[in-house]
JSON list of C-alpha atoms in Angstrom, two decimals:
[
{"chain": "A", "resi": 24, "resn": "MET", "atom": "CA", "xyz": [15.47, -50.23, -64.67]},
{"chain": "A", "resi": 25, "resn": "PHE", "atom": "CA", "xyz": [12.53, -50.47, -67.48]},
{"chain": "A", "resi": 26, "resn": "THR", "atom": "CA", "xyz": [9.61, -51.61, -64.88]},
{"chain": "A", "resi": 27, "resn": "ARG", "atom": "CA", "xyz": [10.86, -48.45, -62.83]},
{"chain": "A", "resi": 28, "resn": "TYR", "atom": "CA", "xyz": [10.76, -46.31, -65.54]},
{"chain": "A", "resi": 29, "resn": "PHE", "atom": "CA", "xyz": [7.27, -47.32, -67.28]},
{"chain": "A", "resi": 30, "resn": "PHE", "atom": "CA", "xyz": [5.89, -47.22, -63.50]},
{"chain": "A", "resi": 31, "resn": "CYS", "atom": "CA", "xyz": [7.03, -43.67, -63.43]},
{"chain": "A", "resi": 32, "resn": "LEU", "atom": "CA", "xyz": [5.61, -42.70, -66.84]},
{"chain": "A", "resi": 33, "resn": "GLY", "atom": "CA", "xyz": [1.85, -43.89, -65.72]},
{"chain": "A", "resi": 34, "resn": "LEU", "atom": "CA", "xyz": [2.22, -41.88, -62.71]},
{"chain": "A", "resi": 35, "resn": "PHE", "atom": "CA", "xyz": [2.87, -38.97, -64.87]},
{"chain": "A", "resi": 36, "resn": "LEU", "atom": "CA", "xyz": [-0.12, -39.86, -67.24]},
{"chain": "A", "resi": 37, "resn": "LEU", "atom": "CA", "xyz": [-2.54, -40.31, -64.71]},
{"chain": "A", "resi": 38, "resn": "VAL", "atom": "CA", "xyz": [-1.70, -36.87, -62.97]},
{"chain": "A", "resi": 39, "resn": "ILE", "atom": "CA", "xyz": [-2.05, -34.98, -66.37]},
{"chain": "A", "resi": 40, "resn": "TYR", "atom": "CA", "xyz": [-5.41, -37.19, -67.29]},
{"chain": "A", "resi": 41, "resn": "PRO", "atom": "CA", "xyz": [-7.05, -38.62, -64.71]},
{"chain": "A", "resi": 42, "resn": "LEU", "atom": "CA", "xyz": [-9.21, -42.27, -65.48]},
{"chain": "A", "resi": 43, "resn": "SER", "atom": "CA", "xyz": [-12.42, -40.76, -63.90]},
{"chain": "A", "resi": 44, "resn": "ALA", "atom": "CA", "xyz": [-12.27, -37.50, -63.10]},
{"chain": "A", "resi": 45, "resn": "LYS", "atom": "CA", "xyz": [-15.53, -35.33, -64.37]},
{"chain": "A", "resi": 46, "resn": "GLU", "atom": "CA", "xyz": [-15.59, -32.22, -66.57]},
{"chain": "A", "resi": 47, "resn": "VAL", "atom": "CA", "xyz": [-16.50, -28.94, -64.47]},
{"chain": "A", "resi": 48, "resn": "ALA", "atom": "CA", "xyz": [-18.70, -26.97, -66.33]},
{"chain": "A", "resi": 49, "resn": "LYS", "atom": "CA", "xyz": [-18.87, -23.31, -64.59]},
{"chain": "A", "resi": 50, "resn": "PHE", "atom": "CA", "xyz": [-21.93, -21.40, -64.67]},
{"chain": "A", "resi": 51, "resn": "THR", "atom": "CA", "xyz": [-22.42, -17.60, -63.34]},
{"chain": "A", "resi": 52, "resn": "SER", "atom": "CA", "xyz": [-25.73, -15.42, -63.04]},
{"chain": "A", "resi": 53, "resn": "ASP", "atom": "CA", "xyz": [-27.11, -12.31, -61.20]},
{"chain": "A", "resi": 54, "resn": "THR", "atom": "CA", "xyz": [-28.65, -13.24, -57.87]},
{"chain": "A", "resi": 55, "resn": "TRP", "atom": "CA", "xyz": [-32.48, -13.93, -59.06]},
{"chain": "A", "resi": 56, "resn": "GLN", "atom": "CA", "xyz": [-34.68, -14.77, -55.53]},
{"chain": "A", "resi": 57, "resn": "GLY", "atom": "CA", "xyz": [-35.94, -18.34, -56.05]},
{"chain": "A", "resi": 58, "resn": "PHE", "atom": "CA", "xyz": [-33.57, -19.27, -59.49]},
{"chain": "A", "resi": 59, "resn": "THR", "atom": "CA", "xyz": [-30.18, -18.37, -58.68]},
{"chain": "A", "resi": 60, "resn": "ASN", "atom": "CA", "xyz": [-30.26, -18.17, -54.59]},
{"chain": "A", "resi": 61, "resn": "LEU", "atom": "CA", "xyz": [-26.61, -18.03, -53.07]},
{"chain": "A", "resi": 62, "resn": "ASN", "atom": "CA", "xyz": [-26.53, -21.37, -51.28]},
{"chain": "A", "resi": 63, "resn": "GLY", "atom": "CA", "xyz": [-27.15, -23.10, -55.09]},
{"chain": "A", "resi": 64, "resn": "GLU", "atom": "CA", "xyz": [-30.82, -24.12, -54.80]},
{"chain": "A", "resi": 65, "resn": "GLY", "atom": "CA", "xyz": [-32.88, -22.73, -57.23]},
{"chain": "A", "resi": 66, "resn": "LEU", "atom": "CA", "xyz": [-35.50, -23.50, -60.25]},
{"chain": "A", "resi": 67, "resn": "TYR", "atom": "CA", "xyz": [-32.35, -22.32, -63.00]},
{"chain": "A", "resi": 68, "resn": "TRP", "atom": "CA", "xyz": [-29.49, -24.38, -61.01]},
{"chain": "A", "resi": 69, "resn": "ASP", "atom": "CA", "xyz": [-31.76, -27.65, -60.48]},
{"chain": "A", "resi": 70, "resn": "ILE", "atom": "CA", "xyz": [-33.04, -27.07, -64.69]},
{"chain": "A", "resi": 71, "resn": "ILE", "atom": "CA", "xyz": [-28.86, -27.11, -64.83]},
{"chain": "A", "resi": 72, "resn": "ARG", "atom": "CA", "xyz": [-28.28, -29.57, -63.19]},
{"chain": "A", "resi": 73, "resn": "ARG", "atom": "CA", "xyz": [-30.41, -32.06, -64.16]},
{"chain": "A", "resi": 74, "resn": "VAL", "atom": "CA", "xyz": [-29.08, -31.76, -67.66]},
{"chain": "A", "resi": 75, "resn": "TYR", "atom": "CA", "xyz": [-25.41, -31.83, -67.01]},
{"chain": "A", "resi": 76, "resn": "GLU", "atom": "CA", "xyz": [-25.12, -34.23, -64.44]},
{"chain": "A", "resi": 77, "resn": "PRO", "atom": "CA", "xyz": [-26.21, -37.58, -66.45]},
{"chain": "A", "resi": 78, "resn": "TYR", "atom": "CA", "xyz": [-23.33, -36.82, -69.02]},
{"chain": "A", "resi": 79, "resn": "ASN", "atom": "CA", "xyz": [-21.16, -37.18, -65.63]},
{"chain": "A", "resi": 80, "resn": "ILE", "atom": "CA", "xyz": [-20.47, -33.13, -66.16]},
{"chain": "A", "resi": 81, "resn": "ASP", "atom": "CA", "xyz": [-20.12, -31.13, -62.68]},
{"chain": "A", "resi": 82, "resn": "VAL", "atom": "CA", "xyz": [-21.44, -27.73, -62.57]},
{"chain": "A", "resi": 83, "resn": "SER", "atom": "CA", "xyz": [-20.21, -25.12, -60.41]},
{"chain": "A", "resi": 84, "resn": "PHE", "atom": "CA", "xyz": [-22.47, -21.91, -59.60]},
{"chain": "A", "resi": 85, "resn": "GLU", "atom": "CA", "xyz": [-20.76, -18.10, -58.92]},
{"chain": "A", "resi": 86, "resn": "THR", "atom": "CA", "xyz": [-23.81, -15.50, -58.29]},
{"chain": "A", "resi": 87, "resn": "THR", "atom": "CA", "xyz": [-22.50, -12.28, -58.71]},
{"chain": "A", "resi": 88, "resn": "ASN", "atom": "CA", "xyz": [-24.13, -9.08, -60.76]},
{"chain": "A", "resi": 89, "resn": "TYR", "atom": "CA", "xyz": [-25.18, -9.59, -63.98]},
{"chain": "A", "resi": 90, "resn": "THR", "atom": "CA", "xyz": [-22.34, -7.28, -65.12]},
{"chain": "A", "resi": 91, "resn": "ARG", "atom": "CA", "xyz": [-19.56, -9.52, -63.79]},
{"chain": "A", "resi": 92, "resn": "SER", "atom": "CA", "xyz": [-21.65, -12.41, -64.83]},
{"chain": "A", "resi": 93, "resn": "VAL", "atom": "CA", "xyz": [-21.33, -10.91, -68.21]},
{"chain": "A", "resi": 94, "resn": "ALA", "atom": "CA", "xyz": [-17.26, -10.13, -68.11]},
{"chain": "A", "resi": 95, "resn": "LEU", "atom": "CA", "xyz": [-16.74, -13.58, -66.91]},
{"chain": "A", "resi": 96, "resn": "LEU", "atom": "CA", "xyz": [-17.60, -15.05, -70.05]},
{"chain": "A", "resi": 97, "resn": "LYS", "atom": "CA", "xyz": [-16.36, -12.15, -72.21]},
{"chain": "A", "resi": 98, "resn": "ASN", "atom": "CA", "xyz": [-12.86, -13.23, -70.44]},
{"chain": "A", "resi": 99, "resn": "ASN", "atom": "CA", "xyz": [-13.50, -16.92, -70.74]},
{"chain": "A", "resi": 100, "resn": "LYS", "atom": "CA", "xyz": [-13.12, -17.36, -67.00]},
{"chain": "A", "resi": 101, "resn": "VAL", "atom": "CA", "xyz": [-16.54, -19.22, -67.04]},
{"chain": "A", "resi": 102, "resn": "HIS", "atom": "CA", "xyz": [-17.99, -21.57, -69.41]},
{"chain": "A", "resi": 103, "resn": "VAL", "atom": "CA", "xyz": [-22.09, -19.88, -69.38]},
{"chain": "A", "resi": 104, "resn": "TYR", "atom": "CA", "xyz": [-23.63, -17.30, -68.07]},
{"chain": "A", "resi": 105, "resn": "VAL", "atom": "CA", "xyz": [-27.72, -17.30, -67.08]},
{"chain": "A", "resi": 106, "resn": "GLY", "atom": "CA", "xyz": [-30.28, -14.53, -68.10]},
{"chain": "A", "resi": 107, "resn": "SER", "atom": "CA", "xyz": [-29.58, -13.15, -71.50]},
{"chain": "A", "resi": 108, "resn": "TYR", "atom": "CA", "xyz": [-31.76, -12.36, -74.41]},
{"chain": "A", "resi": 109, "resn": "LEU", "atom": "CA", "xyz": [-31.08, -14.07, -77.33]},
{"chain": "A", "resi": 110, "resn": "ASN", "atom": "CA", "xyz": [-27.86, -12.83, -79.51]},
{"chain": "A", "resi": 111, "resn": "GLU", "atom": "CA", "xyz": [-28.25, -10.17, -76.72]},
{"chain": "A", "resi": 112, "resn": "LYS", "atom": "CA", "xyz": [-24.22, -9.98, -76.73]},
{"chain": "A", "resi": 113, "resn": "ASP", "atom": "CA", "xyz": [-22.12, -10.70, -80.06]},
{"chain": "A", "resi": 114, "resn": "PHE", "atom": "CA", "xyz": [-18.80, -12.81, -78.16]},
{"chain": "A", "resi": 115, "resn": "ALA", "atom": "CA", "xyz": [-21.44, -15.16, -76.99]},
{"chain": "A", "resi": 116, "resn": "LYS", "atom": "CA", "xyz": [-23.04, -18.49, -78.12]},
{"chain": "A", "resi": 117, "resn": "TYR", "atom": "CA", "xyz": [-26.98, -19.11, -77.47]},
{"chain": "A", "resi": 118, "resn": "PRO", "atom": "CA", "xyz": [-28.75, -22.14, -78.21]},
{"chain": "A", "resi": 119, "resn": "ASN", "atom": "CA", "xyz": [-32.01, -23.29, -79.67]},
{"chain": "A", "resi": 120, "resn": "TYR", "atom": "CA", "xyz": [-33.58, -23.69, -76.20]},
{"chain": "A", "resi": 121, "resn": "PRO", "atom": "CA", "xyz": [-34.64, -21.13, -73.62]},
{"chain": "A", "resi": 122, "resn": "ILE", "atom": "CA", "xyz": [-34.72, -21.93, -69.85]},
{"chain": "A", "resi": 123, "resn": "ASP", "atom": "CA", "xyz": [-37.51, -19.72, -69.37]},
{"chain": "A", "resi": 124, "resn": "THR", "atom": "CA", "xyz": [-39.68, -16.30, -70.27]},
{"chain": "A", "resi": 125, "resn": "ASP", "atom": "CA", "xyz": [-39.17, -13.32, -68.87]},
{"chain": "A", "resi": 126, "resn": "PHE", "atom": "CA", "xyz": [-41.98, -10.83, -67.94]},
{"chain": "A", "resi": 127, "resn": "VAL", "atom": "CA", "xyz": [-40.11, -7.21, -68.68]},
{"chain": "A", "resi": 128, "resn": "ALA", "atom": "CA", "xyz": [-42.25, -4.25, -66.71]},
{"chain": "A", "resi": 129, "resn": "ALA", "atom": "CA", "xyz": [-42.02, -0.53, -66.97]},
{"chain": "A", "resi": 130, "resn": "CYS", "atom": "CA", "xyz": [-42.55, 1.14, -63.29]},
{"chain": "A", "resi": 131, "resn": "THR", "atom": "CA", "xyz": [-43.16, 4.53, -62.76]},
{"chain": "A", "resi": 132, "resn": "SER", "atom": "CA", "xyz": [-44.19, 7.04, -60.13]},
{"chain": "A", "resi": 133, "resn": "ILE", "atom": "CA", "xyz": [-47.95, 6.73, -58.44]},
{"chain": "A", "resi": 134, "resn": "GLU", "atom": "CA", "xyz": [-48.42, 10.39, -59.15]},
{"chain": "A", "resi": 135, "resn": "SER", "atom": "CA", "xyz": [-47.21, 10.21, -62.57]},
{"chain": "A", "resi": 136, "resn": "LYS", "atom": "CA", "xyz": [-50.27, 10.34, -65.00]},
{"chain": "A", "resi": 137, "resn": "GLU", "atom": "CA", "xyz": [-48.92, 8.88, -67.92]},
{"chain": "A", "resi": 138, "resn": "ASN", "atom": "CA", "xyz": [-50.23, 6.02, -69.20]},
{"chain": "A", "resi": 139, "resn": "ILE", "atom": "CA", "xyz": [-47.29, 3.25, -69.13]},
{"chain": "A", "resi": 140, "resn": "SER", "atom": "CA", "xyz": [-47.24, 1.86, -72.74]},
{"chain": "A", "resi": 141, "resn": "LYS", "atom": "CA", "xyz": [-43.59, 1.22, -75.26]},
{"chain": "A", "resi": 142, "resn": "ALA", "atom": "CA", "xyz": [-45.22, 4.28, -77.34]},
{"chain": "A", "resi": 143, "resn": "SER", "atom": "CA", "xyz": [-45.13, 6.67, -73.97]},
{"chain": "A", "resi": 144, "resn": "ILE", "atom": "CA", "xyz": [-41.58, 4.96, -72.85]},
{"chain": "A", "resi": 145, "resn": "LEU", "atom": "CA", "xyz": [-39.72, 5.81, -76.56]},
{"chain": "A", "resi": 146, "resn": "LYS", "atom": "CA", "xyz": [-40.53, 9.18, -75.42]},
{"chain": "A", "resi": 147, "resn": "GLU", "atom": "CA", "xyz": [-38.82, 9.54, -72.61]},
{"chain": "A", "resi": 148, "resn": "THR", "atom": "CA", "xyz": [-35.03, 8.83, -70.99]},
{"chain": "A", "resi": 149, "resn": "VAL", "atom": "CA", "xyz": [-35.41, 5.52, -69.22]},
{"chain": "A", "resi": 150, "resn": "ILE", "atom": "CA", "xyz": [-33.64, 3.36, -66.63]},
{"chain": "A", "resi": 151, "resn": "TRP", "atom": "CA", "xyz": [-32.61, 0.12, -66.16]},
{"chain": "A", "resi": 152, "resn": "ILE", "atom": "CA", "xyz": [-29.64, -2.32, -64.06]},
{"chain": "A", "resi": 153, "resn": "LYS", "atom": "CA", "xyz": [-26.60, -1.73, -65.90]},
{"chain": "A", "resi": 154, "resn": "ASP", "atom": "CA", "xyz": [-25.90, -4.13, -68.57]},
{"chain": "A", "resi": 155, "resn": "TYR", "atom": "CA", "xyz": [-29.34, -5.73, -68.65]},
{"chain": "A", "resi": 156, "resn": "GLY", "atom": "CA", "xyz": [-30.02, -4.96, -72.71]},
{"chain": "A", "resi": 157, "resn": "TYR", "atom": "CA", "xyz": [-33.06, -4.01, -72.89]},
{"chain": "A", "resi": 158, "resn": "GLN", "atom": "CA", "xyz": [-32.59, -1.63, -75.38]},
{"chain": "A", "resi": 159, "resn": "THR", "atom": "CA", "xyz": [-33.22, -5.04, -77.89]},
{"chain": "A", "resi": 160, "resn": "ILE", "atom": "CA", "xyz": [-36.67, -4.99, -77.04]},
{"chain": "A", "resi": 161, "resn": "PHE", "atom": "CA", "xyz": [-37.32, -1.52, -78.36]},
{"chain": "A", "resi": 162, "resn": "GLY", "atom": "CA", "xyz": [-35.57, -2.08, -81.69]},
{"chain": "A", "resi": 163, "resn": "HIS", "atom": "CA", "xyz": [-32.59, -0.05, -79.81]},
{"chain": "A", "resi": 164, "resn": "LYS", "atom": "CA", "xyz": [-35.10, 3.38, -80.61]},
{"chain": "A", "resi": 165, "resn": "ILE", "atom": "CA", "xyz": [-35.02, 3.92, -76.89]},
{"chain": "A", "resi": 166, "resn": "GLN", "atom": "CA", "xyz": [-32.80, 6.51, -74.66]},
{"chain": "A", "resi": 167, "resn": "TYR", "atom": "CA", "xyz": [-31.65, 5.03, -71.36]},
{"chain": "A", "resi": 168, "resn": "LYS", "atom": "CA", "xyz": [-29.59, 5.20, -68.79]},
{"chain": "A", "resi": 169, "resn": "GLU", "atom": "CA", "xyz": [-27.97, 2.25, -66.24]},
{"chain": "A", "resi": 170, "resn": "ILE", "atom": "CA", "xyz": [-27.82, 2.20, -62.69]},
{"chain": "A", "resi": 171, "resn": "PRO", "atom": "CA", "xyz": [-25.94, -0.09, -60.34]},
{"chain": "A", "resi": 172, "resn": "ASP", "atom": "CA", "xyz": [-29.35, -1.83, -58.78]},
{"chain": "A", "resi": 173, "resn": "ARG", "atom": "CA", "xyz": [-32.84, -2.62, -58.33]},
{"chain": "A", "resi": 174, "resn": "GLU", "atom": "CA", "xyz": [-33.17, -0.33, -54.90]},
{"chain": "A", "resi": 175, "resn": "THR", "atom": "CA", "xyz": [-31.88, 2.41, -57.14]},
{"chain": "A", "resi": 176, "resn": "GLY", "atom": "CA", "xyz": [-33.74, 2.44, -59.74]},
{"chain": "A", "resi": 177, "resn": "LEU", "atom": "CA", "xyz": [-37.44, 1.95, -57.91]},
{"chain": "A", "resi": 178, "resn": "LYS", "atom": "CA", "xyz": [-36.56, 4.57, -55.45]},
{"chain": "A", "resi": 179, "resn": "MET", "atom": "CA", "xyz": [-35.46, 7.26, -58.46]},
{"chain": "A", "resi": 180, "resn": "VAL", "atom": "CA", "xyz": [-38.89, 6.40, -59.73]},
{"chain": "A", "resi": 181, "resn": "ALA", "atom": "CA", "xyz": [-40.75, 6.88, -56.78]},
{"chain": "A", "resi": 182, "resn": "SER", "atom": "CA", "xyz": [-38.57, 9.81, -56.08]},
{"chain": "A", "resi": 183, "resn": "GLY", "atom": "CA", "xyz": [-39.59, 11.42, -59.36]},
{"chain": "A", "resi": 184, "resn": "ARG", "atom": "CA", "xyz": [-35.88, 11.40, -60.84]},
{"chain": "A", "resi": 185, "resn": "ALA", "atom": "CA", "xyz": [-36.65, 9.01, -63.74]},
{"chain": "A", "resi": 186, "resn": "MET", "atom": "CA", "xyz": [-39.77, 8.54, -65.13]},
{"chain": "A", "resi": 187, "resn": "TYR", "atom": "CA", "xyz": [-39.28, 4.88, -65.86]},
{"chain": "A", "resi": 188, "resn": "PHE", "atom": "CA", "xyz": [-38.07, 1.67, -64.13]},
{"chain": "A", "resi": 189, "resn": "ILE", "atom": "CA", "xyz": [-37.47, -1.30, -66.74]},
{"chain": "A", "resi": 190, "resn": "ASP", "atom": "CA", "xyz": [-37.14, -4.84, -65.14]},
{"chain": "A", "resi": 191, "resn": "ALA", "atom": "CA", "xyz": [-38.48, -8.05, -65.20]},
{"chain": "A", "resi": 192, "resn": "TYR", "atom": "CA", "xyz": [-41.50, -8.06, -63.29]},
{"chain": "A", "resi": 193, "resn": "SER", "atom": "CA", "xyz": [-40.80, -11.31, -61.25]},
{"chain": "A", "resi": 194, "resn": "ASP", "atom": "CA", "xyz": [-37.93, -9.39, -59.53]},
{"chain": "A", "resi": 195, "resn": "ILE", "atom": "CA", "xyz": [-39.94, -6.17, -59.20]},
{"chain": "A", "resi": 196, "resn": "LYS", "atom": "CA", "xyz": [-42.74, -7.99, -57.43]},
{"chain": "A", "resi": 197, "resn": "ILE", "atom": "CA", "xyz": [-40.06, -10.10, -54.94]},
{"chain": "A", "resi": 198, "resn": "PHE", "atom": "CA", "xyz": [-38.19, -6.61, -54.20]},
{"chain": "A", "resi": 199, "resn": "LEU", "atom": "CA", "xyz": [-41.38, -4.63, -53.56]},
{"chain": "A", "resi": 200, "resn": "ARG", "atom": "CA", "xyz": [-42.74, -7.25, -51.12]},
{"chain": "A", "resi": 201, "resn": "ASN", "atom": "CA", "xyz": [-39.91, -6.67, -49.08]},
{"chain": "A", "resi": 202, "resn": "HIS", "atom": "CA", "xyz": [-39.80, -3.05, -49.26]},
{"chain": "A", "resi": 203, "resn": "PRO", "atom": "CA", "xyz": [-43.76, -2.02, -48.84]},
{"chain": "A", "resi": 204, "resn": "SER", "atom": "CA", "xyz": [-43.51, 1.54, -48.06]},
{"chain": "A", "resi": 205, "resn": "LEU", "atom": "CA", "xyz": [-41.74, 2.15, -51.54]},
{"chain": "A", "resi": 206, "resn": "GLU", "atom": "CA", "xyz": [-44.42, -0.43, -53.20]},
{"chain": "A", "resi": 207, "resn": "LYS", "atom": "CA", "xyz": [-46.76, 2.54, -52.40]},
{"chain": "A", "resi": 208, "resn": "LYS", "atom": "CA", "xyz": [-45.07, 5.33, -53.93]},
{"chain": "A", "resi": 209, "resn": "ILE", "atom": "CA", "xyz": [-44.63, 3.20, -57.82]},
{"chain": "A", "resi": 210, "resn": "ARG", "atom": "CA", "xyz": [-47.23, 1.47, -60.15]},
{"chain": "A", "resi": 211, "resn": "CYS", "atom": "CA", "xyz": [-45.66, -1.00, -62.64]},
{"chain": "A", "resi": 212, "resn": "LYS", "atom": "CA", "xyz": [-47.09, -2.79, -65.66]},
{"chain": "A", "resi": 213, "resn": "VAL", "atom": "CA", "xyz": [-45.66, -5.32, -68.29]},
{"chain": "A", "resi": 214, "resn": "ILE", "atom": "CA", "xyz": [-44.71, -4.80, -71.27]},
{"chain": "A", "resi": 215, "resn": "HIS", "atom": "CA", "xyz": [-43.19, -7.01, -73.10]},
{"chain": "A", "resi": 216, "resn": "LYS", "atom": "CA", "xyz": [-42.53, -11.03, -73.02]},
{"chain": "A", "resi": 217, "resn": "GLU", "atom": "CA", "xyz": [-39.02, -11.99, -73.89]},
{"chain": "A", "resi": 218, "resn": "ASN", "atom": "CA", "xyz": [-37.20, -15.82, -73.71]},
{"chain": "A", "resi": 219, "resn": "VAL", "atom": "CA", "xyz": [-34.37, -16.41, -71.42]},
{"chain": "A", "resi": 220, "resn": "TYR", "atom": "CA", "xyz": [-31.41, -18.30, -72.45]},
{"chain": "A", "resi": 221, "resn": "LEU", "atom": "CA", "xyz": [-27.67, -19.73, -71.44]},
{"chain": "A", "resi": 222, "resn": "ALA", "atom": "CA", "xyz": [-24.88, -17.83, -72.91]},
{"chain": "A", "resi": 223, "resn": "PHE", "atom": "CA", "xyz": [-22.49, -19.73, -73.82]},
{"chain": "A", "resi": 224, "resn": "ALA", "atom": "CA", "xyz": [-18.68, -19.10, -74.40]},
{"chain": "A", "resi": 225, "resn": "ASP", "atom": "CA", "xyz": [-17.03, -19.53, -78.08]},
{"chain": "A", "resi": 226, "resn": "ASP", "atom": "CA", "xyz": [-15.04, -22.55, -77.27]},
{"chain": "A", "resi": 227, "resn": "PRO", "atom": "CA", "xyz": [-15.04, -26.11, -77.58]},
{"chain": "A", "resi": 228, "resn": "PHE", "atom": "CA", "xyz": [-16.16, -27.29, -74.12]},
{"chain": "A", "resi": 229, "resn": "ALA", "atom": "CA", "xyz": [-18.96, -24.70, -74.35]},
{"chain": "A", "resi": 230, "resn": "ASP", "atom": "CA", "xyz": [-20.15, -25.79, -77.76]},
{"chain": "A", "resi": 231, "resn": "HIS", "atom": "CA", "xyz": [-20.08, -29.34, -75.86]},
{"chain": "A", "resi": 232, "resn": "LEU", "atom": "CA", "xyz": [-22.14, -28.24, -73.22]},
{"chain": "A", "resi": 233, "resn": "LYS", "atom": "CA", "xyz": [-24.57, -25.83, -75.48]},
{"chain": "A", "resi": 234, "resn": "TYR", "atom": "CA", "xyz": [-24.93, -29.22, -77.70]},
{"chain": "A", "resi": 235, "resn": "ILE", "atom": "CA", "xyz": [-25.97, -31.31, -74.88]},
{"chain": "A", "resi": 236, "resn": "TRP", "atom": "CA", "xyz": [-28.39, -28.40, -73.70]},
{"chain": "A", "resi": 237, "resn": "ASP", "atom": "CA", "xyz": [-30.34, -28.08, -76.66]},
{"chain": "A", "resi": 238, "resn": "GLU", "atom": "CA", "xyz": [-30.64, -32.28, -76.99]},
{"chain": "A", "resi": 239, "resn": "THR", "atom": "CA", "xyz": [-31.49, -33.12, -72.96]},
{"chain": "A", "resi": 240, "resn": "MET", "atom": "CA", "xyz": [-34.11, -29.82, -73.50]},
{"chain": "A", "resi": 241, "resn": "SER", "atom": "CA", "xyz": [-36.21, -31.35, -75.93]},
{"chain": "A", "resi": 242, "resn": "GLU", "atom": "CA", "xyz": [-36.21, -34.99, -74.00]},
{"chain": "A", "resi": 243, "resn": "LEU", "atom": "CA", "xyz": [-37.42, -33.14, -70.74]},
{"chain": "A", "resi": 244, "resn": "ILE", "atom": "CA", "xyz": [-40.24, -30.92, -72.70]},
{"chain": "A", "resi": 245, "resn": "LYS", "atom": "CA", "xyz": [-41.40, -33.90, -74.39]},
{"chain": "A", "resi": 246, "resn": "SER", "atom": "CA", "xyz": [-41.17, -36.47, -71.65]},
{"chain": "A", "resi": 247, "resn": "GLY", "atom": "CA", "xyz": [-42.77, -33.23, -69.20]},
{"chain": "A", "resi": 248, "resn": "GLN", "atom": "CA", "xyz": [-40.07, -33.86, -66.94]},
{"chain": "A", "resi": 249, "resn": "LEU", "atom": "CA", "xyz": [-39.00, -29.96, -67.09]},
{"chain": "A", "resi": 250, "resn": "GLU", "atom": "CA", "xyz": [-42.52, -28.99, -66.38]},
{"chain": "A", "resi": 251, "resn": "GLU", "atom": "CA", "xyz": [-42.47, -30.87, -63.08]},
{"chain": "A", "resi": 252, "resn": "ILE", "atom": "CA", "xyz": [-39.03, -29.26, -62.17]},
{"chain": "A", "resi": 253, "resn": "PHE", "atom": "CA", "xyz": [-41.13, -26.28, -62.62]},
{"chain": "A", "resi": 254, "resn": "LYS", "atom": "CA", "xyz": [-43.74, -27.40, -60.58]},
{"chain": "A", "resi": 255, "resn": "LYS", "atom": "CA", "xyz": [-41.67, -28.28, -57.56]},
{"chain": "A", "resi": 256, "resn": "HIS", "atom": "CA", "xyz": [-40.67, -24.92, -57.48]},
{"chain": "A", "resi": 257, "resn": "ASN", "atom": "CA", "xyz": [-44.05, -23.16, -57.56]},
{"chain": "A", "resi": 258, "resn": "VAL", "atom": "CA", "xyz": [-43.07, -21.42, -60.96]},
{"chain": "A", "resi": 259, "resn": "LYS", "atom": "CA", "xyz": [-45.52, -21.73, -63.63]},
{"chain": "A", "resi": 260, "resn": "ALA", "atom": "CA", "xyz": [-44.01, -22.95, -67.07]},
{"chain": "A", "resi": 261, "resn": "PHE", "atom": "CA", "xyz": [-44.07, -21.34, -69.95]},
{"chain": "A", "resi": 262, "resn": "PRO", "atom": "CA", "xyz": [-45.31, -22.84, -73.14]},
{"chain": "A", "resi": 263, "resn": "PHE", "atom": "CA", "xyz": [-41.88, -24.52, -74.49]}
]
């Protein structure tokens, strides 16, 4: 009787605490071609896998829009969202090491004679994609409106319905490469450089993930392995 009891108890504990189960870290991101592709490939996904898989941690990737990524972290549905500026969200925690550097550009109509600069941008009400948080790079002194996506923003400046659209230069170039008729109607210029971070949830497991991130990124940088991952994706590594 006692043997049967302990056997059943053992099965019960095994169900609750699997002996060899991996922990699963849930990541989410906007779709950035070549960086966070829908199929789980891309520079950022490769870096994240390289950091966590040696620690027996599986990673799952959900690719959605930026607004939903932020909401998922805020509501504790994921452990990390990718692509935040440092201290952009007050409910997130930030590591010491970024994942990349973002070159921020402003675009305006080809017919506009205004020089593209931070000073000229501050004179206007500008537009950018919802929740992208570019107000931080202007010291919160800018007037802006949020729009749903990149296509809407570029079409608005091309038609003169907005003076400036602000976005990551790499994403603008990729989009315009696939929309050459729109490319002829606008001009863009890089106005700012900002590090890009993972934003971690405020919970014990996410704290553990953040610690691993900083420890491993330090090693990958010193060993040159991080630079090799960038080269694999034909992306110039920024100076860490």
